[in-house]
Coordinates of C-alpha atoms in Angstrom, one line a residue:
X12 CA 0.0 0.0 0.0
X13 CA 1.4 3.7 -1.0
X14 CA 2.0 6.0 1.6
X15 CA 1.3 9.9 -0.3
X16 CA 4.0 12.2 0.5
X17 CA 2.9 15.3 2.6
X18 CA 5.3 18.4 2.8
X19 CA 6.6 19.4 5.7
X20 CA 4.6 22.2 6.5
X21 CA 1.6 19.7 5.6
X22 CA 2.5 17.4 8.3
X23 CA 3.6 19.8 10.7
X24 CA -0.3 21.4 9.9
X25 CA -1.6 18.0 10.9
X26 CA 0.8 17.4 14.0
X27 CA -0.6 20.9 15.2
X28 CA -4.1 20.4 15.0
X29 CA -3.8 16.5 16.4
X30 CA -2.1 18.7 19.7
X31 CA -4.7 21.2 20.0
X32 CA -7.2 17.6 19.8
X33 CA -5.1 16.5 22.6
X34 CA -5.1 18.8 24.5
X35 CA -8.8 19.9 25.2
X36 CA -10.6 20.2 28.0
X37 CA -13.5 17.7 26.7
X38 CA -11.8 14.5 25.1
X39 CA -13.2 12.7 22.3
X40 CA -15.9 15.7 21.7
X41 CA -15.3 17.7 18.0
X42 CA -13.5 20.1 17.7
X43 CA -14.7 23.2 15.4
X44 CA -12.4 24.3 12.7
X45 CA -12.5 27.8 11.7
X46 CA -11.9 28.0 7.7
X47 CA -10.9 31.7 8.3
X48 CA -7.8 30.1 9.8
X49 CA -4.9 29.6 7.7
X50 CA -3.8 26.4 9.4
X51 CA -7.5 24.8 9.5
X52 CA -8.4 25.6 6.0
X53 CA -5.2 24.3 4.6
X54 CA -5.4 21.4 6.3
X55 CA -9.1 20.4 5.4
X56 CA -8.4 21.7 1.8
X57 CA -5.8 18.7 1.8
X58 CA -7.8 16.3 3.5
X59 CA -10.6 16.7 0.4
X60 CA -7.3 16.7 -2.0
X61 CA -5.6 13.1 -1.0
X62 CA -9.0 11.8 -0.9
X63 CA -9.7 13.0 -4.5
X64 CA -12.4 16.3 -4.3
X65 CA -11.1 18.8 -6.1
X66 CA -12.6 22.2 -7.5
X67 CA -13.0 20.3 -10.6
X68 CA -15.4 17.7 -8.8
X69 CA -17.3 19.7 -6.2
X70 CA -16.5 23.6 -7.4
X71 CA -20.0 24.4 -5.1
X72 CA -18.1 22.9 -2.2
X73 CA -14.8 24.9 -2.6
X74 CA -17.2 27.6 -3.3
X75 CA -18.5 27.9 0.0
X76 CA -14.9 27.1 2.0
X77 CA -13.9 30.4 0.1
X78 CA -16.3 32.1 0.8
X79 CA -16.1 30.7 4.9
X80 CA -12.8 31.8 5.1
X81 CA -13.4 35.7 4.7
X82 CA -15.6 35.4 7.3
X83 CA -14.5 34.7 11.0
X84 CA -16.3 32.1 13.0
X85 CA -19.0 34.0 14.8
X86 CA -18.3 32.2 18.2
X87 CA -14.7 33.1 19.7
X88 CA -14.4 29.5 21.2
X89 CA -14.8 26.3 19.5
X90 CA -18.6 24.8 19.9
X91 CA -18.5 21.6 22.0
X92 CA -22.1 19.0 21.6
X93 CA -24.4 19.5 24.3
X94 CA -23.4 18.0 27.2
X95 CA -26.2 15.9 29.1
X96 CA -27.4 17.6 31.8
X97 CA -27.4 14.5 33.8
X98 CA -27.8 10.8 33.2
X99 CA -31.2 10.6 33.0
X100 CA -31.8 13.8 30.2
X101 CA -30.5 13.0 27.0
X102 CA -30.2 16.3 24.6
X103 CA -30.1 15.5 20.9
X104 CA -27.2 16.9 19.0
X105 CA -25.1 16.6 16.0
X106 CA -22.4 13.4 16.3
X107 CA -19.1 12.9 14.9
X108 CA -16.8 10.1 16.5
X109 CA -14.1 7.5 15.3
X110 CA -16.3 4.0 15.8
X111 CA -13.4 2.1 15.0
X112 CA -9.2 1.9 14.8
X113 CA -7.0 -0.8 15.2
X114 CA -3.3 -2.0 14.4
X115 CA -2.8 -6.0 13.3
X116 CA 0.2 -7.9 14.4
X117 CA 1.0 -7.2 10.7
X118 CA 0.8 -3.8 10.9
X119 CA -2.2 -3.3 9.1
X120 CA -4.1 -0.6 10.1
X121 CA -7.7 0.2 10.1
X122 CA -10.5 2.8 11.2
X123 CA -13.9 3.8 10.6
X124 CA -15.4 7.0 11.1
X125 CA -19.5 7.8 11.8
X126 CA -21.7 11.1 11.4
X127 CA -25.3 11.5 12.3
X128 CA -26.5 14.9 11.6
X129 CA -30.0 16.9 12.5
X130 CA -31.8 18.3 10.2
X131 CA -31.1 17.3 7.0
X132 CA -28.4 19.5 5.5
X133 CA -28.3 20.0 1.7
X134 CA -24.4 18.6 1.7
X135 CA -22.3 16.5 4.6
X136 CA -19.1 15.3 3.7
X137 CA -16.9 13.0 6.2
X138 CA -13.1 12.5 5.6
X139 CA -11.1 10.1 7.7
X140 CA -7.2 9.7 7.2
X141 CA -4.5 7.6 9.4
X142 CA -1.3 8.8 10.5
X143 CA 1.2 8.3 12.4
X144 CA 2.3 10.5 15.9
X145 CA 4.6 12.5 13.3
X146 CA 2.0 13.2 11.0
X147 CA 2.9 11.0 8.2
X148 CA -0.1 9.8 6.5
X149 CA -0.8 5.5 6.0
X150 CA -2.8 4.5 3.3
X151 CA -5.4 7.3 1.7
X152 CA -7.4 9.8 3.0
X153 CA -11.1 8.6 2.4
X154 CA -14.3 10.5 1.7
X155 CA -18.2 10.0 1.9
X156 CA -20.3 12.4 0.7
X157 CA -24.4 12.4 1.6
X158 CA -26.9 15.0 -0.1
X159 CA -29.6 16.3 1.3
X160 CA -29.1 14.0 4.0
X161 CA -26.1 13.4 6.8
X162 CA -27.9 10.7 9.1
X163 CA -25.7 7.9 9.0
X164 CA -22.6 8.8 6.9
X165 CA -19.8 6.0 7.8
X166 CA -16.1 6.2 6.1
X167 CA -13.2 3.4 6.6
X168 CA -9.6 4.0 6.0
X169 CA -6.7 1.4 6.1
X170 CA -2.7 1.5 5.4
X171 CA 0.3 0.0 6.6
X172 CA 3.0 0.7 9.1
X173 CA 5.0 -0.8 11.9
X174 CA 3.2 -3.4 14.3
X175 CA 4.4 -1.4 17.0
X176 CA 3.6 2.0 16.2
X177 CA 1.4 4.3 17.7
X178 CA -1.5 5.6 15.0
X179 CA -4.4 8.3 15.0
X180 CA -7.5 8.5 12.9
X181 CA -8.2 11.7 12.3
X182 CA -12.1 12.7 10.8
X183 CA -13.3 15.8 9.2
X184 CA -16.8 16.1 9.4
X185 CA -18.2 19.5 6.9
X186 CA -21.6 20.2 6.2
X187 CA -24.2 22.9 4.9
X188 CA -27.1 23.3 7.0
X189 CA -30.7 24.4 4.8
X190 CA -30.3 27.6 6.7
X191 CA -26.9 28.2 4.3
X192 CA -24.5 28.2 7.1
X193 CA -21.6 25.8 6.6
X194 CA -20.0 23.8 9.7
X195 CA -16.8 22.2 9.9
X196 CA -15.5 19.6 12.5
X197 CA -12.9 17.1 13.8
X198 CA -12.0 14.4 16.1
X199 CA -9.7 11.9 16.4
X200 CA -8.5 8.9 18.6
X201 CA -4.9 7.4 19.2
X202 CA -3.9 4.0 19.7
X203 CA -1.4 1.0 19.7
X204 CA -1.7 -2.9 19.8
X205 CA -2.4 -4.2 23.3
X206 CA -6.2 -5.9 23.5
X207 CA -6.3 -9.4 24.7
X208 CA -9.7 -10.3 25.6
X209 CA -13.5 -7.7 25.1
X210 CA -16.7 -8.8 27.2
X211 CA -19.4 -7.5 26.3
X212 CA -22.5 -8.4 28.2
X213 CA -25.0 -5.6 28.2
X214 CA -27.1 -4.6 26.0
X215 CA -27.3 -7.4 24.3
X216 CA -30.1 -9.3 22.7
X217 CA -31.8 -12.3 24.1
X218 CA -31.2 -16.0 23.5
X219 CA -32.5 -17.0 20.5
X220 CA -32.8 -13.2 19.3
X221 CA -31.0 -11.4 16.8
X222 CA -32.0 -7.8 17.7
X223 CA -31.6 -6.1 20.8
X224 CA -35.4 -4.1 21.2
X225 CA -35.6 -1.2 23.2
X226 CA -38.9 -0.7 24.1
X227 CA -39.7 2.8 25.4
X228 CA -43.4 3.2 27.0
X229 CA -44.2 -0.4 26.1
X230 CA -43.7 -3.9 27.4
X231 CA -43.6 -7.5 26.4
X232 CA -42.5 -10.5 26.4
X233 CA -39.4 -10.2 23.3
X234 CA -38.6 -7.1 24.9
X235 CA -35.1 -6.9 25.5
X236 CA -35.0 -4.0 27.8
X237 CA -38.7 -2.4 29.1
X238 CA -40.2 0.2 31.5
X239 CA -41.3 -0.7 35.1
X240 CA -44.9 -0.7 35.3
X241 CA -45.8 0.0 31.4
X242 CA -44.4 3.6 31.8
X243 CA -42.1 4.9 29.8
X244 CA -40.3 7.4 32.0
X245 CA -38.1 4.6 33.8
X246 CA -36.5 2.5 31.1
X247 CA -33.4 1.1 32.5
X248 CA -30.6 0.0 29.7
X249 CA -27.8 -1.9 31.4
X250 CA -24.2 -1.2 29.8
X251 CA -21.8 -4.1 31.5
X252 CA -18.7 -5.4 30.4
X253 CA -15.0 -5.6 30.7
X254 CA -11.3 -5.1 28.7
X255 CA -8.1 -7.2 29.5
X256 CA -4.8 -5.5 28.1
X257 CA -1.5 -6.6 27.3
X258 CA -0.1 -4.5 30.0
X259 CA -1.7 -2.4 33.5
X260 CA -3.8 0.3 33.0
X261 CA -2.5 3.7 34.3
X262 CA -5.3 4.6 36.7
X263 CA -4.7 8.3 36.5
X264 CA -6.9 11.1 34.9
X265 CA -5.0 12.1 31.7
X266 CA -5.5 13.5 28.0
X267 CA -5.6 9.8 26.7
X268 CA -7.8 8.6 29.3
X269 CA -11.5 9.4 27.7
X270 CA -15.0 7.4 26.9
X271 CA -18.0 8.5 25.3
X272 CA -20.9 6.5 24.4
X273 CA -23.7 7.5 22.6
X274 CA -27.0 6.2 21.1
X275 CA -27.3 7.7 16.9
X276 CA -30.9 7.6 15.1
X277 CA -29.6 7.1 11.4
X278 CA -32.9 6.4 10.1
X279 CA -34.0 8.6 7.0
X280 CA -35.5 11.8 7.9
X281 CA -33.6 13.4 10.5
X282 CA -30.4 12.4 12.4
X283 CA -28.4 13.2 15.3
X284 CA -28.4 11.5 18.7
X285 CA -27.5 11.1 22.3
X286 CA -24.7 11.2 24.7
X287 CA -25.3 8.4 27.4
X288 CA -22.1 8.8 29.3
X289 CA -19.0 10.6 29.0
X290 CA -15.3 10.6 30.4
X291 CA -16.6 12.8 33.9
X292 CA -19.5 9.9 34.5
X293 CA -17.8 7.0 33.7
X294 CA -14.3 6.6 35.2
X295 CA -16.2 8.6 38.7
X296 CA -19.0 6.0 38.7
X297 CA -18.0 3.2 41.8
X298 CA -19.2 0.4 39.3
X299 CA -16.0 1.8 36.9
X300 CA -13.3 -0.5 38.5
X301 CA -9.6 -0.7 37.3
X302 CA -7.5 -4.0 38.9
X303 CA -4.2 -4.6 37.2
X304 CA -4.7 -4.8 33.4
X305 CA -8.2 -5.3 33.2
X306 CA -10.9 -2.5 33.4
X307 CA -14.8 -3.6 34.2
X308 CA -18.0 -1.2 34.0
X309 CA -21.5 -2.0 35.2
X310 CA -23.6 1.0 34.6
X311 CA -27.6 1.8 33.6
X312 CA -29.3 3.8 30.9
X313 CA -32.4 5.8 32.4
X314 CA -34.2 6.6 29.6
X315 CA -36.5 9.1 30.9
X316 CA -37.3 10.9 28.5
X317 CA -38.7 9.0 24.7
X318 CA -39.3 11.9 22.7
X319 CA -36.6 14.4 20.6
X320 CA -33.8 11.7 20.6
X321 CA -35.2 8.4 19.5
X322 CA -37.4 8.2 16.4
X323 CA -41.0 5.7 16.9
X324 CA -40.3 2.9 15.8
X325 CA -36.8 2.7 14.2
X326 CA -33.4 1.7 14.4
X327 CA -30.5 3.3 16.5
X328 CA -26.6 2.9 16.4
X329 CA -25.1 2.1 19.9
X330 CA -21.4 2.8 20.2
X331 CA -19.4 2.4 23.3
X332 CA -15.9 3.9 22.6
X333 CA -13.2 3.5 25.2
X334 CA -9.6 5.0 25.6
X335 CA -7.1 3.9 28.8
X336 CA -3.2 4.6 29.3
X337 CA -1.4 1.3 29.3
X338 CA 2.1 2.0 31.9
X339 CA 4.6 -0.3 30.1
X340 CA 4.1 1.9 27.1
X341 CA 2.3 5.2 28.3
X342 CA 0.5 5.2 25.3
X343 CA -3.6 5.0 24.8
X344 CA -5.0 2.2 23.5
X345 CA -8.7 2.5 22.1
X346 CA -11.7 0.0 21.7
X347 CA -15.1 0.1 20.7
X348 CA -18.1 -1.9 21.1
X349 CA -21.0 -0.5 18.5
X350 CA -23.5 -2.6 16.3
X351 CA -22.5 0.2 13.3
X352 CA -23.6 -1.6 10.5
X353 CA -20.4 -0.3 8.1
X354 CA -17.6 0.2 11.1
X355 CA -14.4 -1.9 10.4
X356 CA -14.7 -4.7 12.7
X357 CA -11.4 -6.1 14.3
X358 CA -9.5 -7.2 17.2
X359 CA -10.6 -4.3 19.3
X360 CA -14.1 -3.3 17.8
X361 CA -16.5 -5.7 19.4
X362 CA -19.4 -6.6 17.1
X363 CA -23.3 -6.4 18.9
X364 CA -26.5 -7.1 17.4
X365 CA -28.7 -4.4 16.2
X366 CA -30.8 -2.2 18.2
X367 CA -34.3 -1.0 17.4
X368 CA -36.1 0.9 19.6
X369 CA -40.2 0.4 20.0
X370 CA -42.4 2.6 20.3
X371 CA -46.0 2.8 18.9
X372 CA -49.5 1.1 19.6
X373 CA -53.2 1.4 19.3
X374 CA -55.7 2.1 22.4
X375 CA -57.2 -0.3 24.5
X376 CA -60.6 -1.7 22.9
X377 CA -59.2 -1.7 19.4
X378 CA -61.1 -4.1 17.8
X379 CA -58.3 -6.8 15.8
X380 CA -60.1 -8.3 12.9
X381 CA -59.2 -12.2 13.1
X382 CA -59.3 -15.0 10.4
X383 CA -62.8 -16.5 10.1
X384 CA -63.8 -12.4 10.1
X385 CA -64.3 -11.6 13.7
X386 CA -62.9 -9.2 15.9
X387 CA -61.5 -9.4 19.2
X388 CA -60.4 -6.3 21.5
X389 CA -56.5 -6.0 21.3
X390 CA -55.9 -6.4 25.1
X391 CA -57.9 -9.8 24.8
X392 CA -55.5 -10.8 21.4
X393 CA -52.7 -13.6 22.7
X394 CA -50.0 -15.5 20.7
X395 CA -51.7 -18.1 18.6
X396 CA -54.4 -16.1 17.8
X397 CA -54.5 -15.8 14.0
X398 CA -55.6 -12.3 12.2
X399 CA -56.2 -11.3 8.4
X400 CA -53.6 -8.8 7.2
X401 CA -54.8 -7.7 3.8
X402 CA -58.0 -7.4 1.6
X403 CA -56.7 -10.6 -0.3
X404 CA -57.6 -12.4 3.3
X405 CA -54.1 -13.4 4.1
X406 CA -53.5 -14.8 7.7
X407 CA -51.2 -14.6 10.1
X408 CA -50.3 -16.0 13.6
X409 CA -49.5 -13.4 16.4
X410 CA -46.3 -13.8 17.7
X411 CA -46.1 -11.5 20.7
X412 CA -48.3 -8.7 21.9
X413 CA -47.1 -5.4 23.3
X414 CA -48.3 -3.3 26.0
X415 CA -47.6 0.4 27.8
X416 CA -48.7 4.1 27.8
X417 CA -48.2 6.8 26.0
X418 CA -46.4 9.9 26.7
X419 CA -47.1 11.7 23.6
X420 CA -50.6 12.9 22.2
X421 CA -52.4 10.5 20.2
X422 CA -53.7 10.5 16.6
X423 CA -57.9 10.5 16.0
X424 CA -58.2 9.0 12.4
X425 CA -62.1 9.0 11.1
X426 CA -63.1 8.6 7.4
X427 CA -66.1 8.3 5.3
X428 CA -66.7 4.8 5.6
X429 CA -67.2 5.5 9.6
X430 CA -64.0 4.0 10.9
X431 CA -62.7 5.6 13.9
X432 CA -59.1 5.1 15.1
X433 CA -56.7 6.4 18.0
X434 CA -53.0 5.6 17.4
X435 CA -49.6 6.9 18.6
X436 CA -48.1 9.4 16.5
X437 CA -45.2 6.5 14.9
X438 CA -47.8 3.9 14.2
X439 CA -47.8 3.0 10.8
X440 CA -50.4 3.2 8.2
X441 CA -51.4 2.2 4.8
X442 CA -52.8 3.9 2.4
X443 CA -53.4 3.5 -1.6
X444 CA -49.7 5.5 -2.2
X445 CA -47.7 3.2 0.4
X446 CA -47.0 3.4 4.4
X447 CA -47.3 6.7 6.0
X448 CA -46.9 7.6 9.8
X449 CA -50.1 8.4 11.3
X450 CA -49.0 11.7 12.7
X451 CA -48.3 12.4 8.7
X452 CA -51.8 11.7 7.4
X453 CA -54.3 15.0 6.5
X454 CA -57.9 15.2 5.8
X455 CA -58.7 14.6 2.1
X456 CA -56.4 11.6 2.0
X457 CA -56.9 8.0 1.6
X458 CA -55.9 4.8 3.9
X459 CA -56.9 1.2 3.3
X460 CA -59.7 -0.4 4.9
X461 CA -62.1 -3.4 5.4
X462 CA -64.1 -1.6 2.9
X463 CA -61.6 -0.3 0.2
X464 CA -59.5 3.2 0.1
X465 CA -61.4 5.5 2.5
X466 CA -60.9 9.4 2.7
X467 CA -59.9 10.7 6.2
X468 CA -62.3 13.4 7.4
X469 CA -60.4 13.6 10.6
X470 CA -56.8 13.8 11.6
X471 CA -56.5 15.3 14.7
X472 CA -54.3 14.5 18.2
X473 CA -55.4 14.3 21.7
X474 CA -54.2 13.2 24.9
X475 CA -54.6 9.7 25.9
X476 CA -54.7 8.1 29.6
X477 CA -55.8 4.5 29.1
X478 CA -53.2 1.6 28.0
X479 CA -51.7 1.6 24.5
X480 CA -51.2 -2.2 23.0
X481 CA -49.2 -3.5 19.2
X482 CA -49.1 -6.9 17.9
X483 CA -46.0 -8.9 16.4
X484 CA -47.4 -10.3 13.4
X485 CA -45.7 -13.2 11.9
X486 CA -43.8 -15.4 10.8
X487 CA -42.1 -13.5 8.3
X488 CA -39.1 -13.5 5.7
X489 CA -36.6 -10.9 6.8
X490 CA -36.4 -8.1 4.4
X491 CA -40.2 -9.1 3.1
X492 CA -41.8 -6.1 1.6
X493 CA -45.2 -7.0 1.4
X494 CA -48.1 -6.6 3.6
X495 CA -47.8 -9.7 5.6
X496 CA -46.8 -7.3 9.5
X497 CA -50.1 -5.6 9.0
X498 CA -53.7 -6.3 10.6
X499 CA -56.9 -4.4 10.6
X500 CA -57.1 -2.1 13.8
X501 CA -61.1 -1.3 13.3
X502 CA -61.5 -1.8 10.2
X503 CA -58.3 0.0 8.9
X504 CA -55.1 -1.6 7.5
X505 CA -52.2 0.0 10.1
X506 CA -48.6 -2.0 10.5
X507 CA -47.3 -4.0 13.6
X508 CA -44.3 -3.9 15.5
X509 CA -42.2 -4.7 12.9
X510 CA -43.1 -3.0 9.6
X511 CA -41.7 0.4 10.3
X512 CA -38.2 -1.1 10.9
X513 CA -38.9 -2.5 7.5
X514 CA -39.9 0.7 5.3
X515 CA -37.0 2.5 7.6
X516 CA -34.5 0.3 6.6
X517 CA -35.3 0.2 3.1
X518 CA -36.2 4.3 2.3
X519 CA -33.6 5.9 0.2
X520 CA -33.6 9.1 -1.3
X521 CA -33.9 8.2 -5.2
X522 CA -31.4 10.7 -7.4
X523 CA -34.4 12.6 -8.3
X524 CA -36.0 13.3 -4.7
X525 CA -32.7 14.7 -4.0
X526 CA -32.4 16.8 -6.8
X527 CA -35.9 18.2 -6.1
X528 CA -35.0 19.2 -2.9
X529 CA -30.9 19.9 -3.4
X530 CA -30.5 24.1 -4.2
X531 CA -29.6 24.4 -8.3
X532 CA -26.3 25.9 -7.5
X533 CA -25.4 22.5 -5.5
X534 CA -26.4 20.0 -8.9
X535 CA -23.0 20.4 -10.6
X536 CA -21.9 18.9 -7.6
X537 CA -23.9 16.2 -7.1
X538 CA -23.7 14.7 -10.5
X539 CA -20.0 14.1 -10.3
X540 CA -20.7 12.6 -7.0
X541 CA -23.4 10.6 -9.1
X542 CA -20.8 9.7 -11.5
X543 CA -18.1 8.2 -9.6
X544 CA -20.7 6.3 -7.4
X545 CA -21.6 4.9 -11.0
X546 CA -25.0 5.8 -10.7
X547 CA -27.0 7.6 -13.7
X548 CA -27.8 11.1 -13.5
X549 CA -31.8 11.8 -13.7
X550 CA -32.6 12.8 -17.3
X551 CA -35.3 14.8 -16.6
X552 CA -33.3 17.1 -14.3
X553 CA -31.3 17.8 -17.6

């Protein structure tokens, strides 16, 4: 593998801004770059050039660094994420964090890097590049850009070097919010070789499962992790586990001594996430022990609050990241423990199952329409019991039933046929046009029913005191796209448990949604983005 040469004032650039990293007063948290800076725009412009953007191929994105560097940053001090304001109130913010690094006995090394942004800026592009503690770059800078979007950008990086050296991973993270105003921001994490055994035990998913379910507000027997007393305001997340090194651990509060772990909503629409714990929490908390060479944490997640951070129904990216001082090298060593679906998993990024988080129902007295065309209120409905799914009269077996309150106002649907519905906001619902969220639907539109496409003459939310229930509805191929997760919930077609993991999952942006919504002056852009991906530009957007 080619190492690209950097100049010396290049790699004295890099060695500067990897101190200034080191030296903050929050570890592991971004750091902003100002672009009106000399040393931070030269070294992100060379970032985008070893990873192959050029004015040539993005002249909107150099565009708007020139145009950032005649203007100061606004803020005189770099902008840290929201810290939490304790363990049980979780603030959504942007994240950027290394989700992977590691060295091989070979000396291969390799890193992943992972954004989750709010909002849905028109542009996000995330750089990573490995280096050694001179500032000699392994390998290639790489880049991903995301348009339109920035929820669940992940970049890898590998290159060669000595077994025994010390390497960083270094990420960039720029984007353009839809207000116009462009943000730029790095982190980075150190390490060496010196991992002998991760044990992860919490969360994890339950024997015999291969998701991990989260269920906020709502409980049941394949819940992994539920409320106390069907209330969503004391859900209790256990984070347990342990690391054996090569060496003792230096015990002492230091620049390399530093965890973070967070909880990312990737899921299409808006992104962003949590911080669950950070440095100041973790190493003070008396179930944080250090003996010898081996480190051990037993510590909960109090989910008090469901809305903001988590989105109904939907998947979400856990990522424990960990960074200790070992004393026969005084040097950090870093390991992670995420269920990232593109991190680079190796000796010390532990592998976990996927997490999705639950969190939508129906009222109590819901009347469940079952196979031989009867209907059975949906606190009376138990495994076994079979239902029809779709106007074809396909059946089903219920697999597991779901129960809990609900914090957030509920959705009244009515149409012309006479139906009348309440559902939580994230409950999905068919209609003639595909699955929308009930909190989406407007009077004048359609949904399927018992009786064909109805028109909603109501849409309207209200608050809710009674107990909230949801059905698993199986057995069903993974990945299946058709109907067979849905039942009638009085009459209407709405989806189970499952089915909004499903459309999540599989919603993209298509080339021409993106155009539609992407400013003109950022197209250019985007087709050469289309272009090297492989993909075809859309012909109607000329």
């Amino acid at each position: 593998m080619n190492t690209i040469e950097l100049s010396t004032e290049e790699r004295d650039d890099i060695k500067s801004l990897i101190e200034q990293l080191d030296t903050r007063i929050v570890p592991n948290e971004p750091m902003e770059l100002d672009l009106s800076n000399d040393l931070h725009y030269r070294f992100y412009t060379k970032q985008l050039e070893m990873s192959g953007i050029t004015p040539g191929n993005r002249p909107q994105l150099y565009r708007i660094l020139e145009q950032a560097r005649k203007e100061p940053l606004k803020s005189a001090a770099p902008r840290h994420v929201e810290p939490i304001a304790s363990t049980t109130d979780y603030l959504k913010h942007d994240i950027l964090l290394i989700d992977s690094l590691y060295l091989t006995k070979e000396g291969i090394a390799h890193g992943s890097a992972l954004a989750s942004l709010k909002n849905d800026p028109y542009f996000c592009s995330l750089t990573l590049g490995l280096y050694d503690v001179n500032g000699v770059l392994i390998g290639q800078v790489q880049t991903e850009d995301q348009y339109n979007s920035g929820t669940d950008i992940e970049v890898n990086a590998t290159g060669s070097t000595s077994p025994d050296a010390e390497i960083k991973a270094v990420a960039t993270c720029f984007h353009q919010a839809q207000d116009g105003t462009p943000y730029l921001k790095m982190t980075q994490a150190s390490t060496i070789r010196g991992v002998t055994k991760i044990e992860h035990v919490h969360p994890q998913a339950q024997p015999g499962q291969d998701k991990i379910k989260l269920c906020l507000g709502r409980r049941g027997a394949d819940c992994t992790y539920s409320p106390h007393n069907a209330s969503g305001k004391n859900v209790l997340m256990p984070i347990k586990g342990s690391i054996t090194y090569t060496s003792d651990i230096d015990p002492r509060p230091s620049d390399g001594r530093w965890c973070l772990i967070t909880m990312v909503c990737p899921d299409a629409g808006d992104g962003g996430g949590a911080t669950i714990r950070n440095t100041e929490d973790f190493f003070s908390d008396p179930n944080t022990k250090i003996e010898g060479n081996k480190i051990s944490w037993d510590l909960i997640a109090k989910f008090e609050s469901v809305s903001g951070v988590f989105i109904p129904n939907s998947s979400a990216i856990y990522t424990f990241t960990l960074s200790v001082i070992l004393q026969s090298s005084n040097q950090p060593m870093f390991v992670s423990i995420t269920n990232a679906p593109e991190a680079d998993y190796g000796p010390t990024t532990k592998q976990i199952p996927p997490l999705m988080v639950y969190y939508s129902c129906v009222a109590e007295g819901t009347q469940v329409t079952l196979y031989d065309g009867t209907t059975k209120p949906i606190e009376q409905i138990e495994p076994g019991d079979k239902v029809i799914t779709n106007l074809q009269g396909k059946v089903k077996e219920i697999e597991g039933v779901l129960k809990g309150t609900e914090e957030l106002p509920m959705v009244r649907l009515k149409t012309n046929f006479g139906h009348d519905l309440l559902l939580s906001q994230g409950h999905p619902v068919v209609t003639p046009s595909g699955v929308v969220l009930a909190k989406s639907l407007k009077v004048r539109g359609e949904v399927v029913t018992d009786g064909g496409n109805a028109t909603i003459t109501q849409a309207s939310q209200e608050s809710y005191g009674g107990y909230v229930y949801n059905l698993n509805v199986g057995p069903r191929q993974e990945g299946n796209c058709d109907d067979s997760s849905t039942f009638y919930a009085n009459g209407i077609i709405i989806g189970d448990n499952q089915m909004q993991f499903k459309y999540n999952r599989l919603y993209k942006y298509t080339s021409s949604a993106v155009l539609e919504a992407l400013p003109q002056e950022w197209h250019e852009d985007y087709a050469n983005h289309l272009k090297e991906k492989g993909e075809e530009y859309p012909v109607s957007a000329g």
